[in-house]
């Protein structure tokens, strides 16, 4: 197949396919399409083996454990499964962890993306879809960012994503690789690792523990249900124009405090569980995306915030065995470290004396 030719993808490599968006996207592909899927995931911490187990009997899906930075492995996978499209969902994604230690972010996001791009170029794959984020634009206090807005990342995480996006664009320009960058607002839904605001609030509330809200809790985000994102990703894999950036958002903007209050209401828990803690360093007060470009392709979000949050809360209530080992194991250790350091606050605790 010639690079850039617009044929429907037949065989997709989904990197990070055992993570939050990856798991949901693979499930979507197996339910709604007839493509072949191969997942490469390091199962570092947010990627869960139990996410992979659910489609283990499916002939159309294979799983390979490994890091995307391992060029030999990724090339072997691409050749073995005759991959024509890479959808890069592999990343370290938590801003707070990037403040504690940037190196895993540079490794997985920047170096990992470059390794994938090199392979896509050499094997002349038909498409390279990069999952990105509204955070690359930095704080957007008024209006909405469009796909051409300046890139001014605030956090080490966002800076890593911005760097990776630049590499993706450069491979489109320099080598003619058919690339696409998808920038979404905050995504929530089933199977999200407990460190993020929505699952963290659900699990704290289920344990009657205080929910740490940074600062005054009036920071604003747009929120999209993961299944709506999966529909958008599949649409863009098929009809997205090479070299383009596409925003995916719901336009549903909420203060963090409001978001957590919705969750408390659904769980019939008191608002006294809300607890203000010192703010995240460099915290962007607001993100907002315009998304007319994907709307012009026929995509609209279908799940309301009420419905999405209800489904998410019910999923966590019904899937205790999924999150319990995380809540008491890796997440508990991280939680102690991060919120402990945060409560000491002041520049000294961040090594900036
Ligand atoms: P998060 O889920 O970490 O996503 P992102 O930082 O990518 O937007 O956080 C969403 C919002 O919730 C963000 O403004 C930070 C805030 N937040 C808290 O107030 N307390 C917390 O413990 C966490 C994890 C996030």
mmCIF file with all atom_site columns, C-alpha atoms in Angstrom, residues 22-203:
data_model
loop_
_atom_site.group_PDB
_atom_site.id
_atom_site.type_symbol
_atom_site.label_atom_id
_atom_site.label_alt_id
_atom_site.label_comp_id
_atom_site.label_asym_id
_atom_site.label_entity_id
_atom_site.label_seq_id
_atom_site.pdbx_PDB_ins_code
_atom_site.Cartn_x
_atom_site.Cartn_y
_atom_site.Cartn_z
_atom_site.occupancy
_atom_site.B_iso_or_equiv
_atom_site.pdbx_formal_charge
_atom_site.auth_seq_id
_atom_site.auth_comp_id
_atom_site.auth_asym_id
_atom_site.auth_atom_id
_atom_site.pdbx_PDB_model_num
ATOM 1   C CA . UNK A 1 22  ? -6.620  1.810   24.903 1.00 0.00 ? 22  UNK A CA 1
ATOM 2   C CA . UNK A 1 23  ? -8.803  -0.788  26.596 1.00 0.00 ? 23  UNK A CA 1
ATOM 3   C CA . UNK A 1 24  ? -11.946 1.081   25.687 1.00 0.00 ? 24  UNK A CA 1
ATOM 4   C CA . UNK A 1 25  ? -10.773 1.666   22.111 1.00 0.00 ? 25  UNK A CA 1
ATOM 5   C CA . UNK A 1 26  ? -9.868  -1.990  21.531 1.00 0.00 ? 26  UNK A CA 1
ATOM 6   C CA . UNK A 1 27  ? -13.250 -3.051  22.880 1.00 0.00 ? 27  UNK A CA 1
ATOM 7   C CA . UNK A 1 28  ? -14.909 -0.528  20.553 1.00 0.00 ? 28  UNK A CA 1
ATOM 8   C CA . UNK A 1 29  ? -12.994 -1.814  17.519 1.00 0.00 ? 29  UNK A CA 1
ATOM 9   C CA . UNK A 1 30  ? -13.839 -5.446  18.261 1.00 0.00 ? 30  UNK A CA 1
ATOM 10  C CA . UNK A 1 31  ? -17.524 -4.605  18.709 1.00 0.00 ? 31  UNK A CA 1
ATOM 11  C CA . UNK A 1 32  ? -18.062 -2.188  15.851 1.00 0.00 ? 32  UNK A CA 1
ATOM 12  C CA . UNK A 1 33  ? -15.549 -3.057  13.127 1.00 0.00 ? 33  UNK A CA 1
ATOM 13  C CA . UNK A 1 34  ? -13.952 -6.116  11.520 1.00 0.00 ? 34  UNK A CA 1
ATOM 14  C CA . UNK A 1 35  ? -10.322 -4.946  11.738 1.00 0.00 ? 35  UNK A CA 1
ATOM 15  C CA . UNK A 1 36  ? -7.404  -6.928  13.185 1.00 0.00 ? 36  UNK A CA 1
ATOM 16  C CA . UNK A 1 37  ? -5.896  -5.479  16.343 1.00 0.00 ? 37  UNK A CA 1
ATOM 17  C CA . UNK A 1 38  ? -2.545  -6.031  17.969 1.00 0.00 ? 38  UNK A CA 1
ATOM 18  C CA . UNK A 1 39  ? -1.873  -4.409  21.322 1.00 0.00 ? 39  UNK A CA 1
ATOM 19  C CA . UNK A 1 40  ? 1.605   -3.553  22.576 1.00 0.00 ? 40  UNK A CA 1
ATOM 20  C CA . UNK A 1 41  ? 1.605   -2.475  26.201 1.00 0.00 ? 41  UNK A CA 1
ATOM 21  C CA . UNK A 1 42  ? 4.342   -2.483  28.837 1.00 0.00 ? 42  UNK A CA 1
ATOM 22  C CA . UNK A 1 43  ? 1.779   -2.995  31.649 1.00 0.00 ? 43  UNK A CA 1
ATOM 23  C CA . UNK A 1 44  ? 3.931   -0.462  33.494 1.00 0.00 ? 44  UNK A CA 1
ATOM 24  C CA . UNK A 1 45  ? 1.330   0.520   36.086 1.00 0.00 ? 45  UNK A CA 1
ATOM 25  C CA . UNK A 1 46  ? -1.726  2.107   34.484 1.00 0.00 ? 46  UNK A CA 1
ATOM 26  C CA . UNK A 1 47  ? -1.953  -0.682  31.903 1.00 0.00 ? 47  UNK A CA 1
ATOM 27  C CA . UNK A 1 48  ? -3.604  -3.686  33.512 1.00 0.00 ? 48  UNK A CA 1
ATOM 28  C CA . UNK A 1 49  ? -3.299  -7.300  32.500 1.00 0.00 ? 49  UNK A CA 1
ATOM 29  C CA . UNK A 1 50  ? -6.930  -7.918  33.446 1.00 0.00 ? 50  UNK A CA 1
ATOM 30  C CA . UNK A 1 51  ? -7.895  -5.368  30.775 1.00 0.00 ? 51  UNK A CA 1
ATOM 31  C CA . UNK A 1 52  ? -6.231  -7.590  28.204 1.00 0.00 ? 52  UNK A CA 1
ATOM 32  C CA . UNK A 1 53  ? -7.773  -10.830 29.463 1.00 0.00 ? 53  UNK A CA 1
ATOM 33  C CA . UNK A 1 54  ? -11.273 -9.831  28.376 1.00 0.00 ? 54  UNK A CA 1
ATOM 34  C CA . UNK A 1 55  ? -10.484 -10.251 24.674 1.00 0.00 ? 55  UNK A CA 1
ATOM 35  C CA . UNK A 1 56  ? -7.972  -13.074 24.962 1.00 0.00 ? 56  UNK A CA 1
ATOM 36  C CA . UNK A 1 57  ? -10.249 -15.574 23.195 1.00 0.00 ? 57  UNK A CA 1
ATOM 37  C CA . UNK A 1 58  ? -10.883 -13.197 20.288 1.00 0.00 ? 58  UNK A CA 1
ATOM 38  C CA . UNK A 1 59  ? -9.128  -14.295 17.079 1.00 0.00 ? 59  UNK A CA 1
ATOM 39  C CA . UNK A 1 60  ? -8.985  -10.690 15.859 1.00 0.00 ? 60  UNK A CA 1
ATOM 40  C CA . UNK A 1 61  ? -6.947  -9.406  18.792 1.00 0.00 ? 61  UNK A CA 1
ATOM 41  C CA . UNK A 1 62  ? -3.399  -10.215 19.905 1.00 0.00 ? 62  UNK A CA 1
ATOM 42  C CA . UNK A 1 63  ? -1.423  -8.924  22.839 1.00 0.00 ? 63  UNK A CA 1
ATOM 43  C CA . UNK A 1 64  ? 2.328   -8.408  23.100 1.00 0.00 ? 64  UNK A CA 1
ATOM 44  C CA . UNK A 1 65  ? 3.844   -7.183  26.329 1.00 0.00 ? 65  UNK A CA 1
ATOM 45  C CA . UNK A 1 66  ? 6.605   -4.664  25.755 1.00 0.00 ? 66  UNK A CA 1
ATOM 46  C CA . UNK A 1 67  ? 7.738   -1.055  25.680 1.00 0.00 ? 67  UNK A CA 1
ATOM 47  C CA . UNK A 1 68  ? 7.184   1.052   22.580 1.00 0.00 ? 68  UNK A CA 1
ATOM 48  C CA . UNK A 1 69  ? 10.762  2.274   22.965 1.00 0.00 ? 69  UNK A CA 1
ATOM 49  C CA . UNK A 1 70  ? 11.856  -1.268  22.019 1.00 0.00 ? 70  UNK A CA 1
ATOM 50  C CA . UNK A 1 71  ? 12.261  -0.729  18.264 1.00 0.00 ? 71  UNK A CA 1
ATOM 51  C CA . UNK A 1 72  ? 13.120  -4.340  17.507 1.00 0.00 ? 72  UNK A CA 1
ATOM 52  C CA . UNK A 1 73  ? 9.994   -5.601  19.199 1.00 0.00 ? 73  UNK A CA 1
ATOM 53  C CA . UNK A 1 74  ? 7.690   -3.036  17.587 1.00 0.00 ? 74  UNK A CA 1
ATOM 54  C CA . UNK A 1 75  ? 9.118   -3.700  14.131 1.00 0.00 ? 75  UNK A CA 1
ATOM 55  C CA . UNK A 1 76  ? 8.683   -7.446  14.638 1.00 0.00 ? 76  UNK A CA 1
ATOM 56  C CA . UNK A 1 77  ? 5.050   -6.886  15.673 1.00 0.00 ? 77  UNK A CA 1
ATOM 57  C CA . UNK A 1 78  ? 4.339   -4.620  12.694 1.00 0.00 ? 78  UNK A CA 1
ATOM 58  C CA . UNK A 1 79  ? 5.771   -7.169  10.260 1.00 0.00 ? 79  UNK A CA 1
ATOM 59  C CA . UNK A 1 80  ? 4.185   -10.216 11.883 1.00 0.00 ? 80  UNK A CA 1
ATOM 60  C CA . UNK A 1 81  ? 0.703   -8.707  11.989 1.00 0.00 ? 81  UNK A CA 1
ATOM 61  C CA . UNK A 1 82  ? 0.989   -6.799  8.692  1.00 0.00 ? 82  UNK A CA 1
ATOM 62  C CA . UNK A 1 83  ? 0.121   -3.598  10.536 1.00 0.00 ? 83  UNK A CA 1
ATOM 63  C CA . UNK A 1 84  ? -1.001  -0.718  8.299  1.00 0.00 ? 84  UNK A CA 1
ATOM 64  C CA . UNK A 1 85  ? -1.964  1.795   11.007 1.00 0.00 ? 85  UNK A CA 1
ATOM 65  C CA . UNK A 1 86  ? -0.417  2.733   14.339 1.00 0.00 ? 86  UNK A CA 1
ATOM 66  C CA . UNK A 1 87  ? -2.631  4.399   16.916 1.00 0.00 ? 87  UNK A CA 1
ATOM 67  C CA . UNK A 1 88  ? -0.279  5.618   19.617 1.00 0.00 ? 88  UNK A CA 1
ATOM 68  C CA . UNK A 1 89  ? -2.085  5.619   22.946 1.00 0.00 ? 89  UNK A CA 1
ATOM 69  C CA . UNK A 1 90  ? 0.964   4.594   24.986 1.00 0.00 ? 90  UNK A CA 1
ATOM 70  C CA . UNK A 1 91  ? 1.983   7.263   27.472 1.00 0.00 ? 91  UNK A CA 1
ATOM 71  C CA . UNK A 1 92  ? 2.597   8.261   31.001 1.00 0.00 ? 92  UNK A CA 1
ATOM 72  C CA . UNK A 1 93  ? -0.416  10.501  31.490 1.00 0.00 ? 93  UNK A CA 1
ATOM 73  C CA . UNK A 1 94  ? -0.573  11.856  35.001 1.00 0.00 ? 94  UNK A CA 1
ATOM 74  C CA . UNK A 1 95  ? 0.523   15.483  35.417 1.00 0.00 ? 95  UNK A CA 1
ATOM 75  C CA . UNK A 1 96  ? 1.292   15.055  39.125 1.00 0.00 ? 96  UNK A CA 1
ATOM 76  C CA . UNK A 1 97  ? 3.647   12.139  38.459 1.00 0.00 ? 97  UNK A CA 1
ATOM 77  C CA . UNK A 1 98  ? 5.458   14.219  35.841 1.00 0.00 ? 98  UNK A CA 1
ATOM 78  C CA . UNK A 1 99  ? 6.120   16.803  38.554 1.00 0.00 ? 99  UNK A CA 1
ATOM 79  C CA . UNK A 1 100 ? 7.632   14.122  40.789 1.00 0.00 ? 100 UNK A CA 1
ATOM 80  C CA . UNK A 1 101 ? 9.808   12.604  38.025 1.00 0.00 ? 101 UNK A CA 1
ATOM 81  C CA . UNK A 1 102 ? 9.888   13.688  34.379 1.00 0.00 ? 102 UNK A CA 1
ATOM 82  C CA . UNK A 1 103 ? 12.178  10.947  33.054 1.00 0.00 ? 103 UNK A CA 1
ATOM 83  C CA . UNK A 1 104 ? 9.581   8.201   32.478 1.00 0.00 ? 104 UNK A CA 1
ATOM 84  C CA . UNK A 1 105 ? 7.552   10.803  30.531 1.00 0.00 ? 105 UNK A CA 1
ATOM 85  C CA . UNK A 1 106 ? 10.386  11.726  28.212 1.00 0.00 ? 106 UNK A CA 1
ATOM 86  C CA . UNK A 1 107 ? 11.161  8.057   27.713 1.00 0.00 ? 107 UNK A CA 1
ATOM 87  C CA . UNK A 1 108 ? 7.641   6.800   26.986 1.00 0.00 ? 108 UNK A CA 1
ATOM 88  C CA . UNK A 1 109 ? 6.162   9.849   25.281 1.00 0.00 ? 109 UNK A CA 1
ATOM 89  C CA . UNK A 1 110 ? 9.038   11.495  23.426 1.00 0.00 ? 110 UNK A CA 1
ATOM 90  C CA . UNK A 1 111 ? 11.445  8.636   22.732 1.00 0.00 ? 111 UNK A CA 1
ATOM 91  C CA . UNK A 1 112 ? 8.606   6.118   22.381 1.00 0.00 ? 112 UNK A CA 1
ATOM 92  C CA . UNK A 1 113 ? 6.830   8.231   19.779 1.00 0.00 ? 113 UNK A CA 1
ATOM 93  C CA . UNK A 1 114 ? 10.034  8.771   17.802 1.00 0.00 ? 114 UNK A CA 1
ATOM 94  C CA . UNK A 1 115 ? 10.724  5.029   17.750 1.00 0.00 ? 115 UNK A CA 1
ATOM 95  C CA . UNK A 1 116 ? 7.209   4.384   16.429 1.00 0.00 ? 116 UNK A CA 1
ATOM 96  C CA . UNK A 1 117 ? 7.517   7.128   13.811 1.00 0.00 ? 117 UNK A CA 1
ATOM 97  C CA . UNK A 1 118 ? 10.791  5.679   12.544 1.00 0.00 ? 118 UNK A CA 1
ATOM 98  C CA . UNK A 1 119 ? 9.225   2.264   12.141 1.00 0.00 ? 119 UNK A CA 1
ATOM 99  C CA . UNK A 1 120 ? 6.123   3.702   10.467 1.00 0.00 ? 120 UNK A CA 1
ATOM 100 C CA . UNK A 1 121 ? 8.361   5.552   8.028  1.00 0.00 ? 121 UNK A CA 1
ATOM 101 C CA . UNK A 1 122 ? 10.642  2.626   7.246  1.00 0.00 ? 122 UNK A CA 1
ATOM 102 C CA . UNK A 1 123 ? 7.798   0.132   6.820  1.00 0.00 ? 123 UNK A CA 1
ATOM 103 C CA . UNK A 1 124 ? 5.788   2.678   4.832  1.00 0.00 ? 124 UNK A CA 1
ATOM 104 C CA . UNK A 1 125 ? 2.695   2.284   7.001  1.00 0.00 ? 125 UNK A CA 1
ATOM 105 C CA . UNK A 1 126 ? -0.449  4.002   5.743  1.00 0.00 ? 126 UNK A CA 1
ATOM 106 C CA . UNK A 1 127 ? -1.300  5.950   8.891  1.00 0.00 ? 127 UNK A CA 1
ATOM 107 C CA . UNK A 1 128 ? 0.088   7.171   12.172 1.00 0.00 ? 128 UNK A CA 1
ATOM 108 C CA . UNK A 1 129 ? -2.447  8.476   14.678 1.00 0.00 ? 129 UNK A CA 1
ATOM 109 C CA . UNK A 1 130 ? -1.057  10.266  17.724 1.00 0.00 ? 130 UNK A CA 1
ATOM 110 C CA . UNK A 1 131 ? -3.196  10.733  20.812 1.00 0.00 ? 131 UNK A CA 1
ATOM 111 C CA . UNK A 1 132 ? -2.523  14.129  22.334 1.00 0.00 ? 132 UNK A CA 1
ATOM 112 C CA . UNK A 1 133 ? -4.137  16.507  24.763 1.00 0.00 ? 133 UNK A CA 1
ATOM 113 C CA . UNK A 1 134 ? -5.587  19.982  25.237 1.00 0.00 ? 134 UNK A CA 1
ATOM 114 C CA . UNK A 1 135 ? -2.832  20.505  27.816 1.00 0.00 ? 135 UNK A CA 1
ATOM 115 C CA . UNK A 1 136 ? -0.253  21.310  25.105 1.00 0.00 ? 136 UNK A CA 1
ATOM 116 C CA . UNK A 1 137 ? -1.896  24.752  24.714 1.00 0.00 ? 137 UNK A CA 1
ATOM 117 C CA . UNK A 1 138 ? -1.394  25.581  28.383 1.00 0.00 ? 138 UNK A CA 1
ATOM 118 C CA . UNK A 1 139 ? -3.908  27.602  30.332 1.00 0.00 ? 139 UNK A CA 1
ATOM 119 C CA . UNK A 1 140 ? -6.824  29.016  28.310 1.00 0.00 ? 140 UNK A CA 1
ATOM 120 C CA . UNK A 1 141 ? -8.516  31.563  30.557 1.00 0.00 ? 141 UNK A CA 1
ATOM 121 C CA . UNK A 1 142 ? -10.987 32.919  27.976 1.00 0.00 ? 142 UNK A CA 1
ATOM 122 C CA . UNK A 1 143 ? -12.453 31.596  24.733 1.00 0.00 ? 143 UNK A CA 1
ATOM 123 C CA . UNK A 1 144 ? -11.414 28.271  23.239 1.00 0.00 ? 144 UNK A CA 1
ATOM 124 C CA . UNK A 1 145 ? -8.242  26.955  21.607 1.00 0.00 ? 145 UNK A CA 1
ATOM 125 C CA . UNK A 1 146 ? -8.399  26.047  17.943 1.00 0.00 ? 146 UNK A CA 1
ATOM 126 C CA . UNK A 1 147 ? -6.146  23.493  16.229 1.00 0.00 ? 147 UNK A CA 1
ATOM 127 C CA . UNK A 1 148 ? -3.742  26.271  15.240 1.00 0.00 ? 148 UNK A CA 1
ATOM 128 C CA . UNK A 1 149 ? -3.403  27.925  18.657 1.00 0.00 ? 149 UNK A CA 1
ATOM 129 C CA . UNK A 1 150 ? 0.123   28.415  20.055 1.00 0.00 ? 150 UNK A CA 1
ATOM 130 C CA . UNK A 1 151 ? 1.612   25.507  21.973 1.00 0.00 ? 151 UNK A CA 1
ATOM 131 C CA . UNK A 1 152 ? 2.598   26.711  25.461 1.00 0.00 ? 152 UNK A CA 1
ATOM 132 C CA . UNK A 1 153 ? 2.675   23.702  27.799 1.00 0.00 ? 153 UNK A CA 1
ATOM 133 C CA . UNK A 1 154 ? 2.786   24.277  31.567 1.00 0.00 ? 154 UNK A CA 1
ATOM 134 C CA . UNK A 1 155 ? 3.583   20.866  33.063 1.00 0.00 ? 155 UNK A CA 1
ATOM 135 C CA . UNK A 1 156 ? 6.419   18.448  32.295 1.00 0.00 ? 156 UNK A CA 1
ATOM 136 C CA . UNK A 1 157 ? 3.726   16.032  31.082 1.00 0.00 ? 157 UNK A CA 1
ATOM 137 C CA . UNK A 1 158 ? 2.262   18.563  28.666 1.00 0.00 ? 158 UNK A CA 1
ATOM 138 C CA . UNK A 1 159 ? 5.756   19.541  27.493 1.00 0.00 ? 159 UNK A CA 1
ATOM 139 C CA . UNK A 1 160 ? 6.479   15.876  26.675 1.00 0.00 ? 160 UNK A CA 1
ATOM 140 C CA . UNK A 1 161 ? 3.248   15.606  24.683 1.00 0.00 ? 161 UNK A CA 1
ATOM 141 C CA . UNK A 1 162 ? 4.022   18.855  22.850 1.00 0.00 ? 162 UNK A CA 1
ATOM 142 C CA . UNK A 1 163 ? 7.477   17.552  21.945 1.00 0.00 ? 163 UNK A CA 1
ATOM 143 C CA . UNK A 1 164 ? 6.040   14.268  20.683 1.00 0.00 ? 164 UNK A CA 1
ATOM 144 C CA . UNK A 1 165 ? 3.422   16.129  18.625 1.00 0.00 ? 165 UNK A CA 1
ATOM 145 C CA . UNK A 1 166 ? 6.191   18.186  17.024 1.00 0.00 ? 166 UNK A CA 1
ATOM 146 C CA . UNK A 1 167 ? 8.009   15.012  16.005 1.00 0.00 ? 167 UNK A CA 1
ATOM 147 C CA . UNK A 1 168 ? 4.792   13.623  14.532 1.00 0.00 ? 168 UNK A CA 1
ATOM 148 C CA . UNK A 1 169 ? 4.286   16.769  12.464 1.00 0.00 ? 169 UNK A CA 1
ATOM 149 C CA . UNK A 1 170 ? 7.908   16.766  11.344 1.00 0.00 ? 170 UNK A CA 1
ATOM 150 C CA . UNK A 1 171 ? 7.602   13.188  10.045 1.00 0.00 ? 171 UNK A CA 1
ATOM 151 C CA . UNK A 1 172 ? 4.578   14.243  8.032  1.00 0.00 ? 172 UNK A CA 1
ATOM 152 C CA . UNK A 1 173 ? 6.411   17.197  6.516  1.00 0.00 ? 173 UNK A CA 1
ATOM 153 C CA . UNK A 1 174 ? 9.817   15.615  6.010  1.00 0.00 ? 174 UNK A CA 1
ATOM 154 C CA . UNK A 1 175 ? 9.009   12.046  5.033  1.00 0.00 ? 175 UNK A CA 1
ATOM 155 C CA . UNK A 1 176 ? 5.416   12.339  3.810  1.00 0.00 ? 176 UNK A CA 1
ATOM 156 C CA . UNK A 1 177 ? 4.214   9.963   6.519  1.00 0.00 ? 177 UNK A CA 1
ATOM 157 C CA . UNK A 1 178 ? 0.441   10.130  6.791  1.00 0.00 ? 178 UNK A CA 1
ATOM 158 C CA . UNK A 1 179 ? 0.095   11.474  10.325 1.00 0.00 ? 179 UNK A CA 1
ATOM 159 C CA . UNK A 1 180 ? -2.798  12.695  12.392 1.00 0.00 ? 180 UNK A CA 1
ATOM 160 C CA . UNK A 1 181 ? -2.832  14.294  15.841 1.00 0.00 ? 181 UNK A CA 1
ATOM 161 C CA . UNK A 1 182 ? -5.922  13.976  18.026 1.00 0.00 ? 182 UNK A CA 1
ATOM 162 C CA . UNK A 1 183 ? -6.166  16.394  20.955 1.00 0.00 ? 183 UNK A CA 1
ATOM 163 C CA . UNK A 1 184 ? -8.937  15.723  23.400 1.00 0.00 ? 184 UNK A CA 1
ATOM 164 C CA . UNK A 1 185 ? -10.233 17.358  26.535 1.00 0.00 ? 185 UNK A CA 1
ATOM 165 C CA . UNK A 1 186 ? -10.364 15.407  29.829 1.00 0.00 ? 186 UNK A CA 1
ATOM 166 C CA . UNK A 1 187 ? -11.728 11.912  29.306 1.00 0.00 ? 187 UNK A CA 1
ATOM 167 C CA . UNK A 1 188 ? -13.468 9.778   31.925 1.00 0.00 ? 188 UNK A CA 1
ATOM 168 C CA . UNK A 1 189 ? -15.181 6.405   32.046 1.00 0.00 ? 189 UNK A CA 1
ATOM 169 C CA . UNK A 1 190 ? -14.656 2.762   33.045 1.00 0.00 ? 190 UNK A CA 1
ATOM 170 C CA . UNK A 1 191 ? -11.139 1.314   33.604 1.00 0.00 ? 191 UNK A CA 1
ATOM 171 C CA . UNK A 1 192 ? -9.381  4.595   34.370 1.00 0.00 ? 192 UNK A CA 1
ATOM 172 C CA . UNK A 1 193 ? -6.503  4.279   36.840 1.00 0.00 ? 193 UNK A CA 1
ATOM 173 C CA . UNK A 1 194 ? -7.530  5.702   40.265 1.00 0.00 ? 194 UNK A CA 1
ATOM 174 C CA . UNK A 1 195 ? -5.037  8.590   40.220 1.00 0.00 ? 195 UNK A CA 1
ATOM 175 C CA . UNK A 1 196 ? -7.260  10.763  37.966 1.00 0.00 ? 196 UNK A CA 1
ATOM 176 C CA . UNK A 1 197 ? -9.884  13.122  39.410 1.00 0.00 ? 197 UNK A CA 1
ATOM 177 C CA . UNK A 1 198 ? -13.012 11.139  38.487 1.00 0.00 ? 198 UNK A CA 1
ATOM 178 C CA . UNK A 1 199 ? -12.030 7.602   39.580 1.00 0.00 ? 199 UNK A CA 1
ATOM 179 C CA . UNK A 1 200 ? -10.082 8.975   42.561 1.00 0.00 ? 200 UNK A CA 1
ATOM 180 C CA . UNK A 1 201 ? -13.199 10.818  43.752 1.00 0.00 ? 201 UNK A CA 1
ATOM 181 C CA . UNK A 1 202 ? -15.403 7.751   43.233 1.00 0.00 ? 202 UNK A CA 1
ATOM 182 C CA . UNK A 1 203 ? -13.064 5.474   45.154 1.00 0.00 ? 203 UNK A CA 1
#
